[in-house]
Amino acid sequence: MVPRTLDIKGHKFAIRQSKKKDLLSDCVGDCDPDKNLIQVYNRLPPSRKLEVLLHEVLHAMLGSHNITQEEEVCTLLGEYLVQFIRYNPDFIRHALKTLSQ
């Protein structure tokens, strides 16, 4: 089951499984940091849905940074992913269950 909310950088993001018509053309996911909302296409296979959700989580994590150097990206991703995993155990359980199928 996809979690309904995730804590990202100290902000609670709502997770919405959306119909294709509610997403931008050619997109299967979207992150709107102004609304603290992540949308994922509801008809994706579970493993693809997880991949898209994590992709959008990374957008939420990095959206406020102007990152051009690889080292900066790795440092930020490391810190944010540790925080994300720590504060979102339901998502981690969902990811592990999906990936073990």
mmCIF file of N, CA and C in Angstrom, residues 4-70:
data_model
loop_
_atom_site.group_PDB
_atom_site.id
_atom_site.type_symbol
_atom_site.label_atom_id
_atom_site.label_comp_id
_atom_site.label_asym_id
_atom_site.label_seq_id
_atom_site.Cartn_x
_atom_site.Cartn_y
_atom_site.Cartn_z
ATOM 1 N N ARG A 4 -0.065 7.458 2.559
ATOM 2 C CA ARG A 4 -0.882 8.645 2.252
ATOM 3 C C ARG A 4 -0.110 9.938 2.426
ATOM 4 N N THR A 5 0.897 9.925 3.304
ATOM 5 C CA THR A 5 1.742 11.101 3.522
ATOM 6 C C THR A 5 3.183 10.645 3.711
ATOM 7 N N LEU A 6 4.106 11.549 3.420
ATOM 8 C CA LEU A 6 5.530 11.335 3.665
ATOM 9 C C LEU A 6 6.115 12.604 4.264
ATOM 10 N N ASP A 7 7.042 12.445 5.189
ATOM 11 C CA ASP A 7 7.763 13.572 5.772
ATOM 12 C C ASP A 7 9.016 13.789 4.940
ATOM 13 N N ILE A 8 9.100 14.951 4.295
ATOM 14 C CA ILE A 8 10.233 15.267 3.424
ATOM 15 C C ILE A 8 10.798 16.616 3.836
ATOM 16 N N LYS A 9 12.027 16.616 4.322
ATOM 17 C CA LYS A 9 12.705 17.839 4.766
ATOM 18 C C LYS A 9 11.871 18.610 5.788
ATOM 19 N N GLY A 10 11.205 17.883 6.667
ATOM 20 C CA GLY A 10 10.427 18.524 7.720
ATOM 21 C C GLY A 10 9.045 18.987 7.306
ATOM 22 N N HIS A 11 8.629 18.651 6.092
ATOM 23 C CA HIS A 11 7.304 19.026 5.597
ATOM 24 C C HIS A 11 6.512 17.766 5.293
ATOM 25 N N LYS A 12 5.226 17.784 5.599
ATOM 26 C CA LYS A 12 4.362 16.638 5.324
ATOM 27 C C LYS A 12 3.778 16.787 3.925
ATOM 28 N N PHE A 13 4.132 15.843 3.047
ATOM 29 C CA PHE A 13 3.624 15.816 1.681
ATOM 30 C C PHE A 13 2.494 14.799 1.586
ATOM 31 N N ALA A 14 1.392 15.202 0.984
ATOM 32 C CA ALA A 14 0.309 14.270 0.685
ATOM 33 C C ALA A 14 0.698 13.470 -0.552
ATOM 34 N N ILE A 15 0.385 12.175 -0.536
ATOM 35 C CA ILE A 15 0.645 11.309 -1.683
ATOM 36 C C ILE A 15 -0.702 10.931 -2.280
ATOM 37 N N ARG A 16 -0.871 11.261 -3.541
ATOM 38 C CA ARG A 16 -2.146 11.000 -4.207
ATOM 39 C C ARG A 16 -1.905 10.072 -5.400
ATOM 40 N N GLN A 17 -2.656 8.990 -5.453
ATOM 41 C CA GLN A 17 -2.651 8.129 -6.628
ATOM 42 C C GLN A 17 -3.710 8.682 -7.577
ATOM 43 N N SER A 18 -3.250 9.212 -8.702
ATOM 44 C CA SER A 18 -4.112 10.011 -9.578
ATOM 45 C C SER A 18 -4.415 9.313 -10.892
ATOM 46 N N LYS A 19 -5.517 9.732 -11.496
ATOM 47 C CA LYS A 19 -5.858 9.287 -12.843
ATOM 48 C C LYS A 19 -4.955 10.013 -13.832
ATOM 49 N N LYS A 20 -4.769 9.416 -14.999
ATOM 50 C CA LYS A 20 -3.894 9.988 -16.022
ATOM 51 C C LYS A 20 -4.314 11.406 -16.390
ATOM 52 N N LYS A 21 -5.606 11.671 -16.446
ATOM 53 C CA LYS A 21 -6.104 12.995 -16.843
ATOM 54 C C LYS A 21 -5.731 14.084 -15.833
ATOM 55 N N ASP A 22 -5.391 13.686 -14.600
ATOM 56 C CA ASP A 22 -5.033 14.653 -13.566
ATOM 57 C C ASP A 22 -3.542 14.975 -13.539
ATOM 58 N N LEU A 23 -2.772 14.310 -14.417
ATOM 59 C CA LEU A 23 -1.332 14.544 -14.501
ATOM 60 C C LEU A 23 -1.008 15.292 -15.786
ATOM 61 N N LEU A 24 0.160 15.917 -15.804
ATOM 62 C CA LEU A 24 0.603 16.582 -17.021
ATOM 63 C C LEU A 24 0.766 15.555 -18.138
ATOM 64 N N SER A 25 0.615 16.000 -19.370
ATOM 65 C CA SER A 25 0.752 15.116 -20.521
ATOM 66 C C SER A 25 2.090 14.383 -20.488
ATOM 67 N N ASP A 26 2.077 13.104 -20.800
ATOM 68 C CA ASP A 26 3.275 12.247 -20.844
ATOM 69 C C ASP A 26 3.954 12.069 -19.496
ATOM 70 N N CYS A 27 3.291 12.388 -18.408
ATOM 71 C CA CYS A 27 3.871 12.217 -17.072
ATOM 72 C C CYS A 27 3.129 11.119 -16.320
ATOM 73 N N VAL A 28 3.881 10.374 -15.509
ATOM 74 C CA VAL A 28 3.269 9.363 -14.645
ATOM 75 C C VAL A 28 3.423 9.740 -13.176
ATOM 76 N N GLY A 29 3.985 10.922 -12.942
ATOM 77 C CA GLY A 29 4.132 11.427 -11.585
ATOM 78 C C GLY A 29 4.364 12.920 -11.608
ATOM 79 N N ASP A 30 4.164 13.543 -10.447
ATOM 80 C CA ASP A 30 4.364 14.990 -10.349
ATOM 81 C C ASP A 30 4.602 15.355 -8.893
ATOM 82 N N CYS A 31 5.456 16.344 -8.695
ATOM 83 C CA CYS A 31 5.705 16.882 -7.361
ATOM 84 C C CYS A 31 5.403 18.374 -7.386
ATOM 85 N N ASP A 32 4.526 18.809 -6.508
ATOM 86 C CA ASP A 32 4.201 20.227 -6.370
ATOM 87 C C ASP A 32 4.599 20.665 -4.967
ATOM 88 N N PRO A 33 5.832 21.195 -4.812
ATOM 89 C CA PRO A 33 6.301 21.572 -3.478
ATOM 90 C C PRO A 33 5.514 22.726 -2.866
ATOM 91 N N ASP A 34 4.879 23.565 -3.684
ATOM 92 C CA ASP A 34 4.071 24.658 -3.143
ATOM 93 C C ASP A 34 2.819 24.138 -2.437
ATOM 94 N N LYS A 35 2.309 23.005 -2.894
ATOM 95 C CA LYS A 35 1.121 22.394 -2.288
ATOM 96 C C LYS A 35 1.474 21.208 -1.391
ATOM 97 N N ASN A 36 2.784 20.900 -1.281
ATOM 98 C CA ASN A 36 3.221 19.701 -0.539
ATOM 99 C C ASN A 36 2.444 18.477 -1.016
ATOM 100 N N LEU A 37 2.461 18.275 -2.332
ATOM 101 C CA LEU A 37 1.687 17.207 -2.954
ATOM 102 C C LEU A 37 2.533 16.446 -3.963
ATOM 103 N N ILE A 38 2.500 15.124 -3.861
ATOM 104 C CA ILE A 38 3.106 14.242 -4.852
ATOM 105 C C ILE A 38 1.985 13.397 -5.435
ATOM 106 N N GLN A 39 1.947 13.340 -6.771
ATOM 107 C CA GLN A 39 0.957 12.515 -7.455
ATOM 108 C C GLN A 39 1.670 11.413 -8.236
ATOM 109 N N VAL A 40 1.083 10.230 -8.226
ATOM 110 C CA VAL A 40 1.603 9.093 -8.979
ATOM 111 C C VAL A 40 0.431 8.462 -9.723
ATOM 112 N N TYR A 41 0.660 8.116 -10.976
ATOM 113 C CA TYR A 41 -0.388 7.496 -11.789
ATOM 114 C C TYR A 41 -0.852 6.204 -11.134
ATOM 115 N N ASN A 42 -2.144 6.092 -10.918
ATOM 116 C CA ASN A 42 -2.696 4.990 -10.125
ATOM 117 C C ASN A 42 -2.703 3.635 -10.828
ATOM 118 N N ARG A 43 -2.483 3.579 -12.121
ATOM 119 C CA ARG A 43 -2.547 2.297 -12.840
ATOM 120 C C ARG A 43 -1.174 1.713 -13.164
ATOM 121 N N LEU A 44 -0.136 2.251 -12.575
ATOM 122 C CA LEU A 44 1.200 1.693 -12.793
ATOM 123 C C LEU A 44 1.347 0.370 -12.044
ATOM 124 N N PRO A 45 2.167 -0.543 -12.570
ATOM 125 C CA PRO A 45 2.498 -1.743 -11.799
ATOM 126 C C PRO A 45 3.196 -1.336 -10.498
ATOM 127 N N PRO A 46 3.076 -2.134 -9.444
ATOM 128 C CA PRO A 46 3.624 -1.750 -8.138
ATOM 129 C C PRO A 46 5.094 -1.330 -8.153
ATOM 130 N N SER A 47 5.956 -2.061 -8.839
ATOM 131 C CA SER A 47 7.381 -1.707 -8.821
ATOM 132 C C SER A 47 7.635 -0.392 -9.554
ATOM 133 N N ARG A 48 6.911 -0.132 -10.636
ATOM 134 C CA ARG A 48 7.055 1.136 -11.368
ATOM 135 C C ARG A 48 6.492 2.288 -10.540
ATOM 136 N N LYS A 49 5.385 2.036 -9.853
ATOM 137 C CA LYS A 49 4.787 3.069 -9.007
ATOM 138 C C LYS A 49 5.770 3.484 -7.910
ATOM 139 N N LEU A 50 6.449 2.503 -7.318
ATOM 140 C CA LEU A 50 7.457 2.794 -6.298
ATOM 141 C C LEU A 50 8.596 3.622 -6.880
ATOM 142 N N GLU A 51 9.051 3.256 -8.067
ATOM 143 C CA GLU A 51 10.125 3.999 -8.732
ATOM 144 C C GLU A 51 9.717 5.450 -8.982
ATOM 145 N N VAL A 52 8.506 5.648 -9.480
ATOM 146 C CA VAL A 52 8.011 7.004 -9.755
ATOM 147 C C VAL A 52 7.851 7.784 -8.452
ATOM 148 N N LEU A 53 7.342 7.142 -7.422
ATOM 149 C CA LEU A 53 7.183 7.817 -6.132
ATOM 150 C C LEU A 53 8.532 8.283 -5.597
ATOM 151 N N LEU A 54 9.536 7.421 -5.637
ATOM 152 C CA LEU A 54 10.860 7.821 -5.168
ATOM 153 C C LEU A 54 11.434 8.942 -6.031
ATOM 154 N N HIS A 55 11.222 8.883 -7.344
ATOM 155 C CA HIS A 55 11.660 9.952 -8.246
ATOM 156 C C HIS A 55 11.055 11.291 -7.820
ATOM 157 N N GLU A 56 9.769 11.292 -7.531
ATOM 158 C CA GLU A 56 9.098 12.526 -7.113
ATOM 159 C C GLU A 56 9.558 12.977 -5.727
ATOM 160 N N VAL A 57 9.849 12.029 -4.846
ATOM 161 C CA VAL A 57 10.410 12.368 -3.531
ATOM 162 C C VAL A 57 11.743 13.092 -3.712
ATOM 163 N N LEU A 58 12.574 12.617 -4.626
ATOM 164 C CA LEU A 58 13.857 13.284 -4.880
ATOM 165 C C LEU A 58 13.639 14.695 -5.410
ATOM 166 N N HIS A 59 12.646 14.895 -6.262
ATOM 167 C CA HIS A 59 12.314 16.260 -6.702
ATOM 168 C C HIS A 59 11.959 17.133 -5.496
ATOM 169 N N ALA A 60 11.160 16.594 -4.581
ATOM 170 C CA ALA A 60 10.781 17.354 -3.383
ATOM 171 C C ALA A 60 12.007 17.693 -2.544
ATOM 172 N N MET A 61 12.939 16.765 -2.454
ATOM 173 C CA MET A 61 14.141 16.987 -1.655
ATOM 174 C C MET A 61 15.071 18.012 -2.285
ATOM 175 N N LEU A 62 15.202 17.991 -3.592
ATOM 176 C CA LEU A 62 16.195 18.823 -4.268
ATOM 177 C C LEU A 62 15.613 20.071 -4.916
ATOM 178 N N GLY A 63 14.305 20.235 -4.887
ATOM 179 C CA GLY A 63 13.659 21.321 -5.606
ATOM 180 C C GLY A 63 14.097 22.719 -5.233
ATOM 181 N N SER A 64 14.515 22.937 -4.013
ATOM 182 C CA SER A 64 14.882 24.287 -3.579
ATOM 183 C C SER A 64 16.380 24.562 -3.700
ATOM 184 N N HIS A 65 17.122 23.642 -4.305
ATOM 185 C CA HIS A 65 18.571 23.804 -4.437
ATOM 186 C C HIS A 65 18.954 23.964 -5.907
ATOM 187 N N ASN A 66 19.940 24.788 -6.151
ATOM 188 C CA ASN A 66 20.485 24.943 -7.496
ATOM 189 C C ASN A 66 21.773 24.128 -7.547
ATOM 190 N N ILE A 67 21.653 22.850 -7.862
ATOM 191 C CA ILE A 67 22.778 21.924 -7.758
ATOM 192 C C ILE A 67 23.393 21.682 -9.127
ATOM 193 N N THR A 68 24.695 21.884 -9.210
ATOM 194 C CA THR A 68 25.392 21.633 -10.461
ATOM 195 C C THR A 68 26.550 20.660 -10.293
ATOM 196 N N GLN A 69 27.037 20.432 -9.081
ATOM 197 C CA GLN A 69 28.203 19.573 -8.870
ATOM 198 C C GLN A 69 27.795 18.226 -8.289
ATOM 199 N N GLU A 70 28.422 17.182 -8.809
ATOM 200 C CA GLU A 70 28.076 15.822 -8.388
ATOM 201 C C GLU A 70 28.272 15.614 -6.895
#
